[in-house]
Amino acid sequence: MSMLTPPGMGGKYRITGDKYPRMRRPRRRGRLVVALVASVAALGLVGWGTLQLIGIFTGNDEKASAAGPKADCATKASPSASASAAASAYPKPAQITVNVFNATPRAGLAKETADALKKRGFKIGDVGNATKEFDKKVKGAGILLGRTSAMSTSLRVLGTQVAGAEARADGRKGADVDLIIGTGFKSLTAKAAADKALAALSNPQPEPSSSKKAC
C-alpha cells in the first residue's frame, strides 16, 4: 500500500500514481431537512392567515351583527311619555271660555278682541272694561288670569293668541280665564303664527328618555 493511500481505505482506493482519486462529496441531508421544515412552517403560516381572514368575513361579522342590536338597544333613546301626556293635557280652544276686559283708553277694544277670539274657536264669556285693580295699569300686551291648574293648560293655549301676555294664577274656582288687555296690545298674534304655536302644543316633539332599554 502506498504512503499516499489514506488509512482505512484498503486497496479499493489504492493510489498508484501521483494524484489523489476524485471522491464524491457526501450529500448534505441537513440542509434538505431544514429547507423542508421551513417550507412546512411557511405553509402553516399561510393557512393560519387564511383561516383568520375567513373568520373576519364570517364569524366576526356574525358576532358584530349580534352585538349591533344590543348596542343600538342600549343607546337608542325611547320617546318620552311625558310628551304625549302633555299633549293630551291641553284643551281645545272650543273648551276654553275667555272673559275679555279692556284696561286701555281705547274704546271698543275688548269687543273687537273678543270677536276675533271667537272666530278662532274660543268661547267668549264676559266682555267689558277692566276693574280698577287693572284699569290703565297694565303696561304690556296683557295679563292672562286663571286658576292655578290653568297655568299649564288653558292659559298656555290662550297665550298662543296673545304674544307677550303675562300669565298669572288667582284664587278662582271656575275653569274660565280672563284676558286683560294692556296698553302695549296692538292686535292678536297673526293667525298663521298662532296656529303654528297651537299645533306645537298639541303635537310636541318627543324628547329622548334618559333611561336605557335593556336588551
PDB file of C-alpha atoms in Angstrom, residues 89-180:
ATOM      1  CA  ALA A  89    -103.488  67.860  28.830  1.00  0.00           C
ATOM      2  CA  TYR A  90    -104.121  70.885  26.599  1.00  0.00           C
ATOM      3  CA  PRO A  91    -107.792  71.677  25.961  1.00  0.00           C
ATOM      4  CA  LYS A  92    -109.114  72.725  22.582  1.00  0.00           C
ATOM      5  CA  PRO A  93    -109.962  76.410  22.089  1.00  0.00           C
ATOM      6  CA  ALA A  94    -113.649  75.451  21.983  1.00  0.00           C
ATOM      7  CA  GLN A  95    -113.304  74.100  25.527  1.00  0.00           C
ATOM      8  CA  ILE A  96    -111.968  77.391  26.898  1.00  0.00           C
ATOM      9  CA  THR A  97    -114.235  80.255  27.979  1.00  0.00           C
ATOM     10  CA  VAL A  98    -112.443  83.598  27.808  1.00  0.00           C
ATOM     11  CA  ASN A  99    -113.558  86.799  29.558  1.00  0.00           C
ATOM     12  CA  VAL A 100    -112.121  89.818  27.750  1.00  0.00           C
ATOM     13  CA  PHE A 101    -111.511  93.062  29.650  1.00  0.00           C
ATOM     14  CA  ASN A 102    -110.101  96.324  28.335  1.00  0.00           C
ATOM     15  CA  ALA A 103    -107.576  98.085  30.584  1.00  0.00           C
ATOM     16  CA  THR A 104    -106.626 100.686  27.945  1.00  0.00           C
ATOM     17  CA  PRO A 105    -108.129 104.059  26.940  1.00  0.00           C
ATOM     18  CA  ARG A 106    -109.097 102.622  23.523  1.00  0.00           C
ATOM     19  CA  ALA A 107    -112.866 102.231  23.393  1.00  0.00           C
ATOM     20  CA  GLY A 108    -114.332  99.063  21.956  1.00  0.00           C
ATOM     21  CA  LEU A 109    -111.067  97.125  22.138  1.00  0.00           C
ATOM     22  CA  ALA A 110    -112.487  94.396  24.369  1.00  0.00           C
ATOM     23  CA  LYS A 111    -115.363  93.587  21.979  1.00  0.00           C
ATOM     24  CA  GLU A 112    -113.109  93.733  18.952  1.00  0.00           C
ATOM     25  CA  THR A 113    -110.660  91.305  20.530  1.00  0.00           C
ATOM     26  CA  ALA A 114    -113.430  89.029  21.804  1.00  0.00           C
ATOM     27  CA  ASP A 115    -114.915  88.780  18.312  1.00  0.00           C
ATOM     28  CA  ALA A 116    -111.512  87.857  16.889  1.00  0.00           C
ATOM     29  CA  LEU A 117    -111.014  85.145  19.524  1.00  0.00           C
ATOM     30  CA  LYS A 118    -114.479  83.780  18.811  1.00  0.00           C
ATOM     31  CA  LYS A 119    -113.581  83.406  15.145  1.00  0.00           C
ATOM     32  CA  ARG A 120    -110.542  81.373  16.225  1.00  0.00           C
ATOM     33  CA  GLY A 121    -112.718  78.897  18.093  1.00  0.00           C
ATOM     34  CA  PHE A 122    -112.712  80.197  21.677  1.00  0.00           C
ATOM     35  CA  LYS A 123    -115.854  80.565  23.741  1.00  0.00           C
ATOM     36  CA  ILE A 124    -116.468  84.107  24.921  1.00  0.00           C
ATOM     37  CA  GLY A 125    -117.789  84.948  28.368  1.00  0.00           C
ATOM     38  CA  ASP A 126    -117.900  88.462  29.839  1.00  0.00           C
ATOM     39  CA  VAL A 127    -116.712  91.400  27.749  1.00  0.00           C
ATOM     40  CA  GLY A 128    -116.122  94.905  29.115  1.00  0.00           C
ATOM     41  CA  ASN A 129    -113.773  97.272  30.872  1.00  0.00           C
ATOM     42  CA  ALA A 130    -111.205  96.061  33.391  1.00  0.00           C
ATOM     43  CA  THR A 131    -111.703  96.608  37.112  1.00  0.00           C
ATOM     44  CA  LYS A 132    -109.935  99.399  38.962  1.00  0.00           C
ATOM     45  CA  GLU A 133    -107.260  96.932  40.030  1.00  0.00           C
ATOM     46  CA  PHE A 134    -106.090  96.707  36.408  1.00  0.00           C
ATOM     47  CA  ASP A 135    -107.596  99.682  34.569  1.00  0.00           C
ATOM     48  CA  LYS A 136    -104.811 101.754  32.958  1.00  0.00           C
ATOM     49  CA  LYS A 137    -102.258  99.753  34.995  1.00  0.00           C
ATOM     50  CA  VAL A 138    -101.321  97.002  32.569  1.00  0.00           C
ATOM     51  CA  LYS A 139     -98.342  98.219  30.569  1.00  0.00           C
ATOM     52  CA  GLY A 140     -97.616  95.160  28.432  1.00  0.00           C
ATOM     53  CA  ALA A 141     -99.691  93.322  25.862  1.00  0.00           C
ATOM     54  CA  GLY A 142    -101.953  91.943  28.544  1.00  0.00           C
ATOM     55  CA  ILE A 143    -102.468  89.649  31.513  1.00  0.00           C
ATOM     56  CA  LEU A 144    -103.944  86.164  31.358  1.00  0.00           C
ATOM     57  CA  LEU A 145    -105.680  85.142  34.575  1.00  0.00           C
ATOM     58  CA  GLY A 146    -106.960  81.729  35.638  1.00  0.00           C
ATOM     59  CA  ARG A 147    -106.900  79.186  38.425  1.00  0.00           C
ATOM     60  CA  THR A 148    -103.631  77.514  39.305  1.00  0.00           C
ATOM     61  CA  SER A 149    -104.272  74.425  37.178  1.00  0.00           C
ATOM     62  CA  ALA A 150    -104.936  76.648  34.150  1.00  0.00           C
ATOM     63  CA  MET A 151    -101.345  77.918  34.173  1.00  0.00           C
ATOM     64  CA  SER A 152    -100.169  74.821  32.337  1.00  0.00           C
ATOM     65  CA  THR A 153    -103.348  74.183  30.345  1.00  0.00           C
ATOM     66  CA  SER A 154    -105.917  76.803  29.295  1.00  0.00           C
ATOM     67  CA  LEU A 155    -103.655  79.812  29.741  1.00  0.00           C
ATOM     68  CA  ARG A 156    -100.964  78.156  27.614  1.00  0.00           C
ATOM     69  CA  VAL A 157    -103.484  77.723  24.823  1.00  0.00           C
ATOM     70  CA  LEU A 158    -104.781  81.280  25.112  1.00  0.00           C
ATOM     71  CA  GLY A 159    -101.207  82.536  25.246  1.00  0.00           C
ATOM     72  CA  THR A 160    -100.639  81.352  21.678  1.00  0.00           C
ATOM     73  CA  GLN A 161    -103.078  84.083  20.565  1.00  0.00           C
ATOM     74  CA  VAL A 162    -101.649  86.986  22.584  1.00  0.00           C
ATOM     75  CA  ALA A 163     -97.892  87.264  22.178  1.00  0.00           C
ATOM     76  CA  GLY A 164     -96.145  88.799  25.182  1.00  0.00           C
ATOM     77  CA  ALA A 165     -99.074  88.451  27.588  1.00  0.00           C
ATOM     78  CA  GLU A 166     -98.228  87.552  31.184  1.00  0.00           C
ATOM     79  CA  ALA A 167     -99.938  84.507  32.725  1.00  0.00           C
ATOM     80  CA  ARG A 168    -100.976  84.662  36.386  1.00  0.00           C
ATOM     81  CA  ALA A 169    -102.913  82.408  38.728  1.00  0.00           C
ATOM     82  CA  ASP A 170    -105.613  83.664  41.087  1.00  0.00           C
ATOM     83  CA  GLY A 171    -107.919  82.011  43.579  1.00  0.00           C
ATOM     84  CA  ARG A 172    -110.916  81.494  41.335  1.00  0.00           C
ATOM     85  CA  LYS A 173    -112.830  78.225  41.352  1.00  0.00           C
ATOM     86  CA  GLY A 174    -114.209  78.193  37.819  1.00  0.00           C
ATOM     87  CA  ALA A 175    -112.449  76.994  34.684  1.00  0.00           C
ATOM     88  CA  ASP A 176    -112.960  80.235  32.725  1.00  0.00           C
ATOM     89  CA  VAL A 177    -109.964  82.507  32.107  1.00  0.00           C
ATOM     90  CA  ASP A 178    -109.527  86.260  31.701  1.00  0.00           C
ATOM     91  CA  LEU A 179    -107.714  88.270  29.088  1.00  0.00           C
ATOM     92  CA  ILE A 180    -106.999  91.762  30.417  1.00  0.00           C
TER      93      ILE A 180
END
